[in-house]
PDB file of C-alpha atoms in Angstrom:
ATOM      1  CA  MET A 743      52.821-100.799 170.849  1.00 66.00           C
ATOM      2  CA  SER A 744      49.969-100.375 173.320  1.00 79.00           C
ATOM      3  CA  ASP A 745      47.846 -97.226 173.544  1.00 87.00           C
ATOM      4  CA  GLU A 746      47.759 -97.609 177.312  1.00 90.00           C
ATOM      5  CA  ALA A 747      49.439 -94.791 179.260  1.00 88.00           C
ATOM      6  CA  GLY A 748      52.280 -95.618 181.597  1.00 91.00           C
ATOM      7  CA  LEU A 749      55.084 -93.938 183.480  1.00 93.00           C
ATOM      8  CA  TRP A 750      58.081 -92.863 181.398  1.00 92.00           C
ATOM      9  CA  GLU A 751      61.319 -91.195 182.385  1.00 92.00           C
ATOM     10  CA  LEU A 752      63.247 -88.966 180.002  1.00 92.00           C
ATOM     11  CA  ARG A 753      66.852 -88.275 181.029  1.00 90.00           C
ATOM     12  CA  LEU A 754      68.871 -85.333 179.825  1.00 92.00           C
ATOM     13  CA  GLY A 755      72.450 -84.664 180.845  1.00 93.00           C
ATOM     14  CA  ILE A 756      73.843 -81.165 180.362  1.00 93.00           C
ATOM     15  CA  HIS A 757      77.180 -79.565 181.189  1.00 92.00           C
ATOM     16  CA  ALA A 758      76.137 -76.082 182.321  1.00 92.00           C
ATOM     17  CA  THR A 759      76.375 -73.459 185.020  1.00 94.00           C
ATOM     18  CA  PRO A 760      73.644 -73.503 187.694  1.00 95.00           C
ATOM     19  CA  ASP A 761      71.956 -70.513 186.011  1.00 97.00           C
ATOM     20  CA  GLN A 762      72.052 -72.185 182.595  1.00 97.00           C
ATOM     21  CA  ALA A 763      70.659 -75.419 184.043  1.00 96.00           C
ATOM     22  CA  GLU A 764      67.786 -73.556 185.706  1.00 97.00           C
ATOM     23  CA  GLU A 765      66.976 -71.734 182.461  1.00 98.00           C
ATOM     24  CA  ILE A 766      66.851 -75.040 180.579  1.00 97.00           C
ATOM     25  CA  ARG A 767      64.637 -76.537 183.298  1.00 96.00           C
ATOM     26  CA  GLU A 768      62.244 -73.596 182.931  1.00 96.00           C
ATOM     27  CA  ARG A 769      62.153 -73.985 179.133  1.00 96.00           C
ATOM     28  CA  ILE A 770      61.338 -77.684 179.404  1.00 96.00           C
ATOM     29  CA  ALA A 771      58.578 -76.936 181.923  1.00 94.00           C
ATOM     30  CA  ALA A 772      57.126 -74.402 179.471  1.00 94.00           C
ATOM     31  CA  LEU A 773      57.142 -77.048 176.729  1.00 94.00           C
ATOM     32  CA  LEU A 774      55.289 -79.493 178.966  1.00 92.00           C
ATOM     33  CA  CYS A 775      52.792 -76.919 180.203  1.00 92.00           C
ATOM     34  CA  PRO A 776      52.665 -73.781 178.024  1.00 91.00           C
ATOM     35  CA  ASP A 777      49.786 -72.342 180.103  1.00 92.00           C
ATOM     36  CA  PRO A 778      50.704 -72.762 183.796  1.00 87.00           C
ATOM     37  CA  ASP A 779      47.470 -70.989 184.808  1.00 92.00           C
ATOM     38  CA  HIS A 780      45.162 -73.527 183.129  1.00 92.00           C
ATOM     39  CA  ALA A 781      42.498 -75.350 185.104  1.00 92.00           C
ATOM     40  CA  PRO A 782      43.759 -78.696 186.419  1.00 90.00           C
ATOM     41  CA  PRO A 783      44.485 -81.394 185.581  1.00 90.00           C
ATOM     42  CA  CYS A 784      47.210 -81.249 182.940  1.00 88.00           C
ATOM     43  CA  PRO A 785      46.340 -83.293 179.830  1.00 85.00           C
ATOM     44  CA  VAL A 786      49.583 -85.215 180.387  1.00 87.00           C
ATOM     45  CA  PRO A 787      50.606 -85.377 184.063  1.00 91.00           C
ATOM     46  CA  TRP A 788      54.301 -84.613 184.493  1.00 93.00           C
ATOM     47  CA  SER A 789      57.015 -83.898 187.015  1.00 94.00           C
ATOM     48  CA  LEU A 790      60.392 -82.253 186.506  1.00 94.00           C
ATOM     49  CA  SER A 791      63.432 -82.068 188.752  1.00 93.00           C
ATOM     50  CA  LEU A 792      66.897 -80.586 188.452  1.00 93.00           C
ATOM     51  CA  VAL A 793      69.720 -82.509 190.124  1.00 90.00           C
ATOM     52  CA  ALA A 794      73.364 -81.431 190.247  1.00 89.00           C
ATOM     53  CA  LEU A 795      75.628 -84.444 189.821  1.00 85.00           C
ATOM     54  CA  SER A 796      78.962 -84.430 191.569  1.00 73.00           C
ATOM     55  CA  GLY A 797      82.034 -84.756 189.480  1.00 61.00           C
ATOM     56  CA  GLY A 798      83.023 -84.002 185.971  1.00 52.00           C
ATOM     57  CA  ASP A 799      86.417 -82.856 187.178  1.00 52.00           C
ATOM     58  CA  GLU A 800      88.887 -85.312 188.631  1.00 49.00           C
ATOM     59  CA  ASP A 801      89.292 -85.350 192.385  1.00 48.00           C
ATOM     60  CA  GLU A 802      92.511 -86.182 194.226  1.00 50.00           C
ATOM     61  CA  ASP A 803      91.936 -89.927 193.637  1.00 50.00           C
ATOM     62  CA  GLY A 804      91.539 -89.453 189.871  1.00 47.00           C
ATOM     63  CA  ASP A 805      87.807 -90.189 190.073  1.00 52.00           C
ATOM     64  CA  GLU A 806      85.225 -88.025 188.360  1.00 57.00           C
ATOM     65  CA  GLY A 807      82.276 -88.723 190.636  1.00 68.00           C
ATOM     66  CA  GLU A 808      78.782 -89.871 189.716  1.00 72.00           C
ATOM     67  CA  ALA A 809      78.568 -87.661 186.611  1.00 71.00           C
ATOM     68  CA  ALA A 810      81.235 -89.712 184.846  1.00 73.00           C
ATOM     69  CA  GLY A 811      79.344 -92.931 185.480  1.00 83.00           C
ATOM     70  CA  ALA A 812      76.009 -91.545 184.325  1.00 84.00           C
ATOM     71  CA  TYR A 813      77.207 -89.494 181.338  1.00 88.00           C
ATOM     72  CA  PRO A 814      80.731 -90.518 180.286  1.00 89.00           C
ATOM     73  CA  GLU A 815      80.312 -89.245 176.700  1.00 91.00           C
ATOM     74  CA  LEU A 816      79.089 -85.859 177.958  1.00 90.00           C
ATOM     75  CA  ILE A 817      82.057 -85.525 180.346  1.00 88.00           C
ATOM     76  CA  GLU A 818      84.447 -86.337 177.486  1.00 90.00           C
ATOM     77  CA  GLN A 819      82.694 -83.882 175.140  1.00 92.00           C
ATOM     78  CA  ALA A 820      82.903 -81.088 177.745  1.00 90.00           C
ATOM     79  CA  ARG A 821      86.592 -81.858 178.363  1.00 89.00           C
ATOM     80  CA  ILE A 822      87.368 -81.663 174.624  1.00 93.00           C
ATOM     81  CA  GLU A 823      85.411 -78.444 174.127  1.00 92.00           C
ATOM     82  CA  ARG A 824      87.157 -76.764 177.081  1.00 88.00           C
ATOM     83  CA  GLY A 825      90.453 -77.431 175.366  1.00 81.00           C
TER      84      GLY A 825
END
């Protein structure tokens, strides 16, 4: 493995309310930059976004939207846990 830095993307799917998702986003940001008032630049440059995926519940056509395609195991887990 090379020691050369490059661009990486870490994906995390969660089944949560908007408030829960925002709280998790804030916690991840705090992990990446525990001192937001530090002098720039960050030792490891980073960017974080929060995107709501459509779906998870079947629509009138029986489709579950983009969430089912991106995170089928998560959709199934949420369905089982809801009962």
